[in-house]
C-alpha cells in the first residue's frame, strides 16, 4: 500500500512535469513557426484590411447581440 | 407438459436474474438522461440501448456469435473506433485561437493536473476495504479528468478493459455536467473584478501557419512521446485534412459521416461492457466519485495557472479561460463565456477560451501517452 502510494506520487510528478515540458517545447516550436510562416507583404495588406472590415461588422453584431440580451432579460424578469 | 417446460425455459422471464434487470434499469436511466435531459445524447443513447441489449438473458449479444461481442472486438479491443473519432475531432478543430495566443497552451497543460491527482486519489482509495485498483486501473480512471471521451475509451481499452464501461459512462456523463460542475469552482477561485477582465482581440492566423502546426505537433510527439502518436497522429491527420484546403471531401467525411457511423458502434460497444458482473459493484461508485474529483481539480488548476500567468503578463488575461483547459470542446469554452458575461455583460471570452480548450485536447492526449508509457 505504502509502496503503491509512493509509486503513484512519482507518476504524478513525472507525468505533470512531462506534460509541461512537452507543451513548452511545442510553444517554442510555435514561435519558430510563426516567424517561418509570415506571409508575403501583399497578403498581409489584404488580410489587414479584411480584418478591419470584420472588426466593424463585429462591433455591429456585438451591439445587436447586447440589445437582444437586454431585451430578453427585461422580458424574463 | 414437458414441451411447455422447455418453452418456458427458453423465455427471458424464467432466466431473468435481478442483476440483469438492474443493468437494464441502468440502460433505461442512460436513455432517459440522453432523451429527456439531452446529456451527450449522441453517445448516451447508443450506450444505454447497448446496455439493455447486452443484458437480455439467453440472447447472447455479448458472447462469441453475438453482434455486440464482434463490434467490441473489432472496434474497441483494437482501439480503432476511438482513434477514428479522434481523426474526426481533429477535422473539426480550429487551432486558430491557440496559434494566435500560444501561451494558452500552458493552461491546457495545467488542467491535466486533474488526471494525475486522480491517479494518486484512486490508489489512496485502496485504503478503504472493497477497493482494489491496480496502477493500470488507476491510470484508466484518472484519464476521466481529461474530459475527452475517445481518449478515455482508448486508454481504458488498453489498460483496464474490465472498467471500460464505468469509465466511459462517467466520462461522458461528467462532460454533460460541465456547465454544473465548473461555474462554482471558477467563481470560488476568482474575484468579480478578475472575471470582468477584458482581453485583447486575437490576431489573424495565416493558412500556412495552420497547415504547419499539425505537422509540428506530430514531429514533436514522434520524437519525445511515441506512445501518444496513435491519438495525436490521427488528430493531426484530421486537422491537416481540414486546413490543407485541397481535400475538403475527406475533411467533410471525417467530421460528419465517418464520425457519426463510428459513434453509433462505439456507443453500442461501450454499452455492451455494462454487464452486471463488471458494473454492479462498489468500484463503480468509486470511479464515479473519482471522475467528479478529477474534473474539479482540473478546472481549479487551470484557473489557478491562468491567475499566475495574469500576474506576470503584460497583456491582460482573464483567469476564467483557464477552466477551459480541461478540453470538453466546446462546452467548457461556452461555460467560460457565460460566467464571464455574468461578471461583465459586454465581455465575450468565447474565442479566448477556445485556445486553452483545444490545448486541453492536446494536453490530455499527451497525458494519455505518458500514462501508457509509465504503466502500460
Short mmCIF file of C-alpha atoms in Angstrom, two decimals:
data_model
loop_
_atom_site.label_atom_id
_atom_site.label_comp_id
_atom_site.label_asym_id
_atom_site.label_seq_id
_atom_site.Cartn_x
_atom_site.Cartn_y
_atom_site.Cartn_z
CA UNK A 1 0.00 0.00 0.00
CA UNK A 2 2.67 2.45 1.13
CA UNK A 3 4.84 1.47 -1.78
CA UNK A 4 1.95 1.78 -4.25
CA UNK A 5 1.18 5.26 -2.94
CA UNK A 6 4.73 6.46 -3.37
CA UNK A 7 4.77 4.97 -6.87
CA UNK A 8 1.55 6.84 -7.69
CA UNK A 9 3.10 10.02 -6.34
CA UNK A 10 6.17 9.60 -8.56
CA UNK A 11 3.95 9.02 -11.60
CA UNK A 12 2.01 12.16 -10.70
CA UNK A 13 5.19 14.24 -10.55
CA UNK A 14 6.86 12.81 -13.66
CA UNK A 15 3.60 12.99 -15.58
CA UNK A 16 2.90 16.63 -14.77
CA UNK A 17 6.49 17.67 -15.49
CA UNK A 18 6.49 15.81 -18.81
CA UNK A 19 3.21 17.41 -19.87
CA UNK A 20 4.60 20.86 -19.11
CA UNK A 21 7.96 20.22 -20.77
CA UNK A 22 6.29 18.80 -23.88
CA UNK A 23 3.84 21.65 -24.27
CA UNK A 24 6.59 24.20 -23.59
CA UNK A 25 8.59 22.65 -26.42
CA UNK A 26 5.50 22.96 -28.59
CA UNK A 27 5.23 26.58 -27.52
CA UNK A 28 8.76 27.22 -28.77
CA UNK A 29 8.02 25.34 -31.98
CA UNK A 30 5.02 27.62 -32.47
CA UNK A 31 7.18 30.72 -32.06
CA UNK A 32 9.51 29.40 -34.77
CA UNK A 33 6.53 28.50 -36.92
CA UNK A 34 5.16 32.00 -36.66
CA UNK A 35 8.41 33.53 -37.84
CA UNK A 36 8.72 30.98 -40.62
CA UNK A 37 5.14 31.29 -41.81
CA UNK A 38 4.92 35.08 -42.22
CA UNK A 39 3.02 35.63 -45.45
CA UNK A 40 4.28 37.87 -48.29
CA UNK A 41 3.67 41.61 -47.89
CA UNK A 42 0.71 41.84 -50.29
CA UNK A 43 -1.09 39.11 -48.37
CA UNK A 44 -0.75 40.85 -45.02
CA UNK A 45 -2.05 44.09 -46.51
CA UNK A 46 -5.24 42.47 -47.78
CA UNK A 47 -5.71 40.43 -44.61
CA UNK A 48 -5.33 43.61 -42.55
CA UNK A 49 -7.96 45.44 -44.49
CA UNK A 50 -10.30 42.49 -44.24
CA UNK A 51 -9.56 42.33 -40.52
CA UNK A 52 -10.54 45.98 -40.21
CA UNK A 53 -13.78 45.34 -42.05
CA UNK A 54 -14.54 42.36 -39.85
CA UNK A 55 -13.97 44.41 -36.72
CA UNK A 56 -16.59 46.93 -37.74
CA UNK A 57 -19.14 44.22 -38.54
CA UNK A 58 -18.14 42.56 -35.28
CA UNK A 59 -18.98 45.73 -33.42
CA UNK A 60 -22.34 45.99 -35.14
CA UNK A 61 -23.06 42.37 -34.36
CA UNK A 62 -21.96 42.89 -30.78
CA UNK A 63 -24.34 45.82 -30.43
CA UNK A 64 -27.19 43.76 -31.85
CA UNK A 65 -26.45 40.83 -29.54
CA UNK A 66 -26.19 43.08 -26.47
CA UNK A 67 -29.51 44.71 -27.34
CA UNK A 68 -31.14 41.30 -27.76
CA UNK A 69 -29.76 40.08 -24.43
CA UNK A 70 -31.06 43.19 -22.68
CA UNK A 71 -34.48 42.76 -24.25
CA UNK A 72 -34.55 39.10 -23.23
CA UNK A 73 -33.54 39.87 -19.63
CA UNK A 74 -36.18 42.62 -19.45
CA UNK A 75 -38.91 40.29 -20.66
CA UNK A 76 -37.91 37.47 -18.36
CA UNK A 77 -37.69 39.24 -15.05
CA UNK B 1 -46.21 -30.84 -20.23
CA UNK B 2 -42.53 -31.30 -20.90
CA UNK B 3 -42.83 -29.18 -24.05
CA UNK B 4 -44.32 -26.36 -22.03
CA UNK B 5 -41.44 -26.56 -19.63
CA UNK B 6 -38.88 -26.36 -22.45
CA UNK B 7 -40.66 -23.37 -23.93
CA UNK B 8 -40.85 -21.66 -20.53
CA UNK B 9 -37.13 -22.16 -20.02
CA UNK B 10 -36.39 -20.51 -23.35
CA UNK B 11 -38.21 -17.29 -22.44
CA UNK B 12 -36.44 -14.41 -20.85
CA UNK B 13 -38.83 -14.46 -17.90
CA UNK B 14 -37.53 -17.71 -16.47
CA UNK B 15 -33.88 -16.73 -16.87
CA UNK B 16 -34.18 -13.19 -15.52
CA UNK B 17 -31.98 -12.50 -12.53
CA UNK B 18 -32.21 -9.30 -10.54
CA UNK B 19 -28.76 -8.29 -11.82
CA UNK B 20 -29.97 -8.34 -15.43
CA UNK B 21 -32.99 -6.28 -14.51
CA UNK B 22 -30.83 -3.80 -12.58
CA UNK B 23 -28.49 -3.34 -15.54
CA UNK B 24 -31.42 -2.84 -17.90
CA UNK B 25 -32.60 -0.17 -15.50
CA UNK B 26 -29.16 1.48 -15.75
CA UNK B 27 -29.56 1.38 -19.54
CA UNK B 28 -33.01 2.91 -19.23
CA UNK B 29 -31.65 5.68 -16.99
CA UNK B 30 -28.99 6.46 -19.60
CA UNK B 31 -31.71 6.62 -22.28
CA UNK B 32 -33.70 8.98 -20.06
CA UNK B 33 -30.65 11.22 -19.49
CA UNK B 34 -29.97 11.28 -23.24
CA UNK B 35 -33.52 11.86 -24.48
CA UNK B 36 -35.10 13.91 -21.74
CA UNK B 37 -32.13 15.75 -20.25
CA UNK B 38 -30.13 15.92 -23.51
CA UNK B 39 -26.92 14.71 -21.77
CA UNK B 40 -24.45 13.94 -24.60
CA UNK B 41 -27.34 12.22 -26.45
CA UNK B 42 -25.13 11.18 -29.39
CA UNK B 43 -23.30 8.78 -27.11
CA UNK B 44 -25.53 8.06 -24.16
CA UNK B 45 -28.41 6.93 -26.39
CA UNK B 46 -26.48 4.10 -28.12
CA UNK B 47 -24.69 3.30 -24.84
CA UNK B 48 -27.97 2.98 -22.96
CA UNK B 49 -29.54 0.85 -25.68
CA UNK B 50 -26.42 -1.29 -25.88
CA UNK B 51 -26.64 -1.83 -22.11
CA UNK B 52 -30.21 -3.08 -22.46
CA UNK B 53 -29.36 -5.41 -25.34
CA UNK B 54 -26.26 -6.75 -23.61
CA UNK B 55 -28.21 -7.84 -20.54
CA UNK B 56 -31.04 -9.73 -22.26
CA UNK B 57 -30.75 -13.24 -20.85
CA UNK B 58 -30.29 -16.09 -23.35
CA UNK B 59 -29.89 -13.72 -26.30
CA UNK B 60 -26.11 -13.94 -26.19
CA UNK B 61 -25.33 -10.47 -27.58
CA UNK B 62 -22.11 -10.44 -25.62
CA UNK B 63 -20.85 -13.94 -26.36
CA UNK B 64 -18.92 -15.06 -29.44
CA UNK B 65 -21.54 -15.07 -32.18
CA UNK B 66 -23.41 -12.06 -30.79
CA UNK B 67 -23.25 -8.74 -32.62
CA UNK B 68 -22.16 -6.62 -29.65
CA UNK B 69 -19.30 -9.02 -29.00
CA UNK B 70 -18.00 -8.55 -32.53
CA UNK B 71 -18.48 -4.79 -32.53
CA UNK B 72 -16.47 -4.62 -29.32
CA UNK B 73 -13.69 -6.89 -30.57
CA UNK B 74 -13.39 -5.10 -33.92
CA UNK B 75 -13.66 -1.54 -32.71
CA UNK B 76 -12.63 -1.10 -29.10
CA UNK B 77 -10.35 -4.02 -28.35
CA UNK B 78 -8.23 -2.89 -31.28
CA UNK B 79 -8.52 0.80 -30.39
CA UNK B 80 -9.80 1.60 -33.89
CA UNK B 81 -13.06 3.39 -33.01
CA UNK B 82 -11.71 5.97 -30.56
CA UNK B 83 -8.88 6.74 -32.98
CA UNK B 84 -11.29 7.28 -35.90
CA UNK B 85 -13.34 9.58 -33.68
CA UNK B 86 -10.18 11.45 -32.80
CA UNK B 87 -9.47 11.96 -36.50
CA UNK B 88 -12.95 13.46 -36.87
CA UNK B 89 -12.40 15.70 -33.84
CA UNK B 90 -9.13 16.84 -35.44
CA UNK B 91 -11.01 17.72 -38.62
CA UNK B 92 -13.47 19.77 -36.56
CA UNK B 93 -10.82 21.61 -34.53
CA UNK B 94 -9.69 25.11 -35.46
CA UNK B 95 -6.29 25.81 -33.93
CA UNK B 96 -6.54 29.49 -34.89
CA UNK B 97 -7.26 30.84 -31.38
CA UNK B 98 -4.42 28.75 -29.94
CA UNK B 99 -1.96 29.87 -32.62
CA UNK B 100 -2.98 33.47 -32.06
CA UNK B 101 -2.24 33.21 -28.33
CA UNK B 102 0.21 30.29 -27.90
CA UNK B 103 0.70 30.86 -24.18
CA UNK B 104 -2.74 29.38 -23.55
CA UNK B 105 -1.05 26.03 -24.25
CA UNK B 106 0.21 26.21 -20.64
CA UNK B 107 -3.38 26.39 -19.39
CA UNK B 108 -4.14 23.18 -21.26
CA UNK B 109 -1.12 21.65 -19.53
CA UNK B 110 -2.08 22.84 -16.03
CA UNK B 111 -5.59 21.41 -16.28
CA UNK B 112 -4.09 17.93 -16.77
CA UNK B 113 -3.21 18.00 -13.08
CA UNK B 114 -6.75 16.72 -12.60
CA UNK B 115 -5.66 13.49 -14.29
CA UNK B 116 -2.52 12.90 -12.29
CA UNK B 117 -4.01 13.93 -8.95
CA UNK B 118 -6.84 11.45 -9.54
CA UNK B 119 -4.36 8.69 -10.24
CA UNK B 120 -2.99 9.32 -6.77
CA UNK B 121 -6.52 9.51 -5.37
CA UNK B 122 -7.52 6.16 -6.92
CA UNK B 123 -4.57 4.42 -5.29
CA UNK B 124 -5.31 6.15 -1.97
CA UNK B 125 -8.89 4.82 -2.22
CA UNK B 126 -7.45 1.30 -1.88
CA UNK B 127 -7.18 2.04 1.84
CA UNK B 128 -10.96 1.56 2.03
CA UNK B 129 -11.93 -2.11 2.07
CA UNK B 130 -13.70 -3.22 -1.09
CA UNK B 131 -11.43 -1.23 -3.39
CA UNK B 132 -8.55 -2.88 -5.12
CA UNK B 133 -7.38 -0.72 -8.01
CA UNK B 134 -4.14 -1.69 -9.72
CA UNK B 135 -1.89 1.04 -11.11
CA UNK B 136 -3.33 0.35 -14.58
CA UNK B 137 -6.89 0.70 -13.26
CA UNK B 138 -5.96 3.94 -11.51
CA UNK B 139 -4.44 5.38 -14.70
CA UNK B 140 -7.52 4.45 -16.74
CA UNK B 141 -9.83 6.03 -14.16
CA UNK B 142 -7.67 9.14 -13.88
CA UNK B 143 -7.98 9.90 -17.60
CA UNK B 144 -11.66 10.77 -16.97
CA UNK B 145 -10.17 14.08 -15.77
CA UNK B 146 -9.00 14.71 -19.33
CA UNK B 147 -12.68 15.31 -20.16
CA UNK B 148 -12.18 13.68 -23.50
CA UNK B 149 -14.35 10.66 -24.37
CA UNK B 150 -12.27 9.00 -27.11
CA UNK B 151 -9.04 9.40 -25.13
CA UNK B 152 -10.66 7.83 -22.06
CA UNK B 153 -12.01 4.89 -24.06
CA UNK B 154 -8.71 4.39 -25.85
CA UNK B 155 -6.69 4.32 -22.64
CA UNK B 156 -9.21 2.19 -20.75
CA UNK B 157 -9.28 -0.39 -23.56
CA UNK B 158 -5.50 -0.65 -23.37
CA UNK B 159 -5.01 -0.56 -19.59
CA UNK B 160 -8.15 -1.79 -17.90
CA UNK B 161 -10.85 -3.22 -20.23
CA UNK B 162 -12.91 -4.51 -17.28
CA UNK B 163 -13.58 -0.99 -16.07
CA UNK B 164 -14.20 0.44 -19.55
CA UNK B 165 -17.98 0.59 -19.23
CA UNK B 166 -17.97 2.52 -15.99
CA UNK B 167 -15.15 4.81 -17.13
CA UNK B 168 -16.83 5.71 -20.42
CA UNK B 169 -20.18 6.35 -18.76
CA UNK B 170 -18.52 8.52 -16.11
CA UNK B 171 -16.51 10.46 -18.71
CA UNK B 172 -19.50 11.24 -20.93
CA UNK B 173 -21.85 11.99 -18.02
CA UNK B 174 -19.44 14.46 -16.47
CA UNK B 175 -18.79 16.11 -19.83
CA UNK B 176 -22.52 16.74 -20.00
CA UNK B 177 -22.39 18.12 -16.46
CA UNK B 178 -19.56 20.60 -17.18
CA UNK B 179 -21.99 23.59 -17.01
CA UNK B 180 -22.96 22.47 -13.49
CA UNK B 181 -19.59 21.34 -12.12
CA UNK B 182 -17.37 24.16 -13.35
CA UNK B 183 -19.01 27.55 -12.51
CA UNK B 184 -18.96 27.20 -8.70
CA UNK B 185 -15.25 26.31 -8.75
CA UNK B 186 -14.49 29.16 -11.16
CA UNK B 187 -16.34 31.67 -9.01
CA UNK B 188 -14.74 30.40 -5.81
CA UNK B 189 -11.22 30.97 -7.12
CA UNK B 190 -11.67 34.38 -8.77
CA UNK B 191 -12.87 37.80 -7.71
CA UNK B 192 -15.57 39.63 -9.64
CA UNK B 193 -13.01 42.14 -10.90
CA UNK B 194 -10.84 39.34 -12.28
CA UNK B 195 -13.81 37.77 -14.03
CA UNK B 196 -14.63 41.07 -15.69
CA UNK B 197 -11.17 41.48 -17.25
CA UNK B 198 -11.29 42.16 -20.97
CA UNK B 199 -8.72 40.54 -23.21
CA UNK B 200 -7.10 41.97 -26.33
CA UNK B 201 -8.52 40.93 -29.67
CA UNK B 202 -6.78 37.91 -31.18
CA UNK B 203 -4.59 38.35 -34.26
CA UNK B 204 -5.45 36.73 -37.58
CA UNK B 205 -3.66 33.47 -38.24
CA UNK B 206 -2.49 32.65 -41.76
CA UNK B 207 -3.20 29.42 -43.59
CA UNK B 208 0.45 28.45 -43.82
CA UNK B 209 0.76 28.53 -40.05
CA UNK B 210 -2.35 26.41 -39.66
CA UNK B 211 -1.03 23.81 -42.12
CA UNK B 212 2.39 23.60 -40.49
CA UNK B 213 1.04 23.35 -36.93
CA UNK B 214 -0.32 19.75 -37.01
CA UNK B 215 2.90 18.65 -38.68
CA UNK B 216 4.95 20.30 -35.94
CA UNK B 217 2.83 18.65 -33.24
CA UNK B 218 3.27 15.25 -34.88
CA UNK B 219 7.01 15.77 -35.24
CA UNK B 220 7.48 16.62 -31.57
CA UNK B 221 5.26 13.71 -30.48
CA UNK B 222 7.09 11.12 -32.51
CA UNK B 223 10.40 12.39 -31.16
CA UNK B 224 9.54 12.60 -27.47
CA UNK B 225 6.38 10.63 -26.80
CA UNK B 226 5.85 7.82 -29.33
CA UNK B 227 3.17 6.20 -27.12
CA UNK B 228 0.95 9.23 -27.76
CA UNK B 229 1.31 9.04 -31.55
CA UNK B 230 -1.80 6.89 -32.18
CA UNK B 231 -4.03 9.58 -30.65
CA UNK B 232 -2.03 12.64 -31.68
CA UNK B 233 -1.30 11.23 -35.14
CA UNK B 234 -4.94 10.61 -36.04
CA UNK B 235 -5.86 14.00 -34.58
CA UNK B 236 -3.21 15.74 -36.67
CA UNK B 237 -4.26 13.87 -39.81
CA UNK B 238 -7.83 15.10 -39.36
CA UNK B 239 -6.63 18.63 -38.71
CA UNK B 240 -4.30 18.65 -41.71
CA UNK B 241 -7.15 17.48 -43.97
CA UNK B 242 -9.17 20.41 -42.68
CA UNK B 243 -6.52 23.08 -43.07
CA UNK B 244 -4.83 21.90 -46.27
CA UNK B 245 -7.83 23.04 -48.25
CA UNK B 246 -7.29 20.51 -51.04
CA UNK B 247 -9.17 17.52 -49.61
CA UNK B 248 -12.37 19.15 -48.49
CA UNK B 249 -14.31 15.98 -49.29
CA UNK B 250 -12.18 13.88 -46.94
CA UNK B 251 -12.33 16.52 -44.23
CA UNK B 252 -16.14 16.69 -44.52
CA UNK B 253 -16.42 12.90 -44.38
CA UNK B 254 -14.16 12.67 -41.33
CA UNK B 255 -16.11 15.26 -39.38
CA UNK B 256 -19.61 14.18 -40.44
CA UNK B 257 -20.45 10.79 -41.94
CA UNK B 258 -17.48 8.83 -40.62
CA UNK B 259 -17.62 10.16 -37.08
CA UNK B 260 -21.38 9.58 -36.97
CA UNK B 261 -21.09 5.97 -38.13
CA UNK B 262 -18.29 5.25 -35.70
CA UNK B 263 -20.19 6.94 -32.86
CA UNK B 264 -23.11 4.52 -33.25
CA UNK B 265 -20.85 1.50 -32.99
CA UNK B 266 -18.67 2.99 -30.27
CA UNK B 267 -21.75 3.66 -28.14
CA UNK B 268 -23.10 0.13 -28.65
CA UNK B 269 -19.74 -1.42 -27.83
CA UNK B 270 -19.38 0.64 -24.65
CA UNK B 271 -22.93 -0.32 -23.69
CA UNK B 272 -22.02 -3.97 -24.13
CA UNK B 273 -19.47 -3.55 -21.35
CA UNK B 274 -22.22 -2.53 -18.93
CA UNK B 275 -22.87 -6.03 -17.65
CA UNK B 276 -23.87 -6.78 -14.09
CA UNK B 277 -20.65 -8.58 -13.22
CA UNK B 278 -18.50 -5.62 -14.24
CA UNK B 279 -20.73 -2.71 -13.29
CA UNK B 280 -22.74 -3.59 -10.18
CA UNK B 281 -20.03 -3.25 -7.56
CA UNK B 282 -18.55 -0.74 -5.19
CA UNK B 283 -15.69 0.03 -7.60
CA UNK B 284 -18.15 1.70 -10.00
CA UNK B 285 -19.20 4.08 -7.24
CA UNK B 286 -15.52 4.82 -6.62
CA UNK B 287 -14.98 5.51 -10.33
CA UNK B 288 -17.94 7.90 -10.47
CA UNK B 289 -16.67 9.78 -7.40
CA UNK B 290 -13.08 9.93 -8.64
CA UNK B 291 -14.26 11.20 -12.04
CA UNK B 292 -16.03 14.15 -10.45
CA UNK B 293 -12.96 14.91 -8.33
CA UNK B 294 -10.76 14.76 -11.45
CA UNK B 295 -12.95 17.30 -13.22
CA UNK B 296 -12.99 19.64 -10.26
CA UNK B 297 -9.21 19.52 -9.73
CA UNK B 298 -8.56 20.01 -13.46
CA UNK B 299 -10.80 23.08 -13.53
CA UNK B 300 -9.24 24.53 -10.40
CA UNK B 301 -5.65 24.04 -11.54
CA UNK B 302 -6.45 25.61 -14.93
CA UNK B 303 -7.91 28.70 -13.26
CA UNK B 304 -5.01 28.98 -10.79
CA UNK B 305 -2.49 28.71 -13.64
CA UNK B 306 -4.32 31.46 -15.51
CA UNK B 307 -4.17 33.67 -12.41
CA UNK B 308 -0.43 33.04 -12.18
CA UNK B 309 0.04 33.92 -15.86
CA UNK B 310 -2.07 37.05 -15.48
CA UNK B 311 0.29 38.26 -12.75
CA UNK B 312 3.34 38.04 -15.00
CA UNK B 313 1.79 39.01 -18.31
CA UNK B 314 1.70 42.45 -19.87
CA UNK B 315 -1.42 41.73 -21.89
CA UNK B 316 -4.48 41.28 -19.64
CA UNK B 317 -5.58 37.68 -19.04
CA UNK B 318 -8.96 36.75 -17.67
CA UNK B 319 -8.35 33.82 -15.26
CA UNK B 320 -11.65 32.22 -16.23
CA UNK B 321 -10.20 30.97 -19.52
CA UNK B 322 -8.02 28.56 -17.53
CA UNK B 323 -11.11 26.49 -16.76
CA UNK B 324 -11.44 25.68 -20.48
CA UNK B 325 -8.11 23.83 -20.28
CA UNK B 326 -9.93 20.61 -19.35
CA UNK B 327 -10.87 20.03 -23.05
CA UNK B 328 -14.59 19.06 -23.25
CA UNK B 329 -14.69 21.07 -26.50
CA UNK B 330 -16.62 23.33 -26.93
CA UNK B 331 -18.75 23.04 -23.80
CA UNK B 332 -16.05 24.25 -21.38
CA UNK B 333 -15.33 27.32 -23.54
CA UNK B 334 -19.05 28.15 -23.62
CA UNK B 335 -19.22 27.88 -19.84
CA UNK B 336 -16.27 30.30 -19.55
CA UNK B 337 -18.05 32.70 -21.89
CA UNK B 338 -21.23 32.53 -19.82
CA UNK B 339 -19.53 33.05 -16.45
CA UNK B 340 -17.58 35.95 -17.98
CA UNK B 341 -20.78 37.55 -19.25
CA UNK B 342 -22.29 37.29 -15.77
CA UNK B 343 -19.47 39.47 -14.45
CA UNK B 344 -19.30 41.89 -17.37
CA UNK B 345 -22.20 41.98 -19.77
CA UNK B 346 -20.18 43.07 -22.78
CA UNK B 347 -17.20 40.76 -22.31
CA UNK B 348 -17.14 37.90 -24.81
CA UNK B 349 -14.48 35.35 -23.84
CA UNK B 350 -15.52 32.53 -26.19
CA UNK B 351 -12.68 32.86 -28.70
CA UNK B 352 -10.11 33.43 -25.94
CA UNK B 353 -11.32 30.28 -24.19
CA UNK B 354 -11.10 28.20 -27.38
CA UNK B 355 -7.28 28.41 -27.21
CA UNK B 356 -6.92 26.63 -23.85
CA UNK B 357 -9.83 24.39 -24.85
CA UNK B 358 -8.06 22.86 -27.87
CA UNK B 359 -4.79 22.94 -25.90
CA UNK B 360 -6.60 20.74 -23.38
CA UNK B 361 -7.34 18.17 -26.09
CA UNK B 362 -3.65 18.01 -26.98
CA UNK B 363 -2.74 18.01 -23.28
CA UNK B 364 -4.96 15.05 -22.44
CA UNK B 365 -3.72 13.08 -25.45
CA UNK B 366 -0.17 13.77 -24.27
CA UNK B 367 -1.10 12.75 -20.70
CA UNK B 368 -2.62 9.52 -22.07
CA UNK B 369 0.64 8.82 -23.90
CA UNK B 370 2.62 9.40 -20.70
CA UNK B 371 0.36 7.08 -18.70
CA UNK B 372 0.69 4.40 -21.40
CA UNK B 373 4.46 4.75 -21.29
CA UNK B 374 4.65 4.66 -17.48
CA UNK B 375 2.15 1.96 -16.52
CA UNK B 376 1.15 0.31 -19.84
#
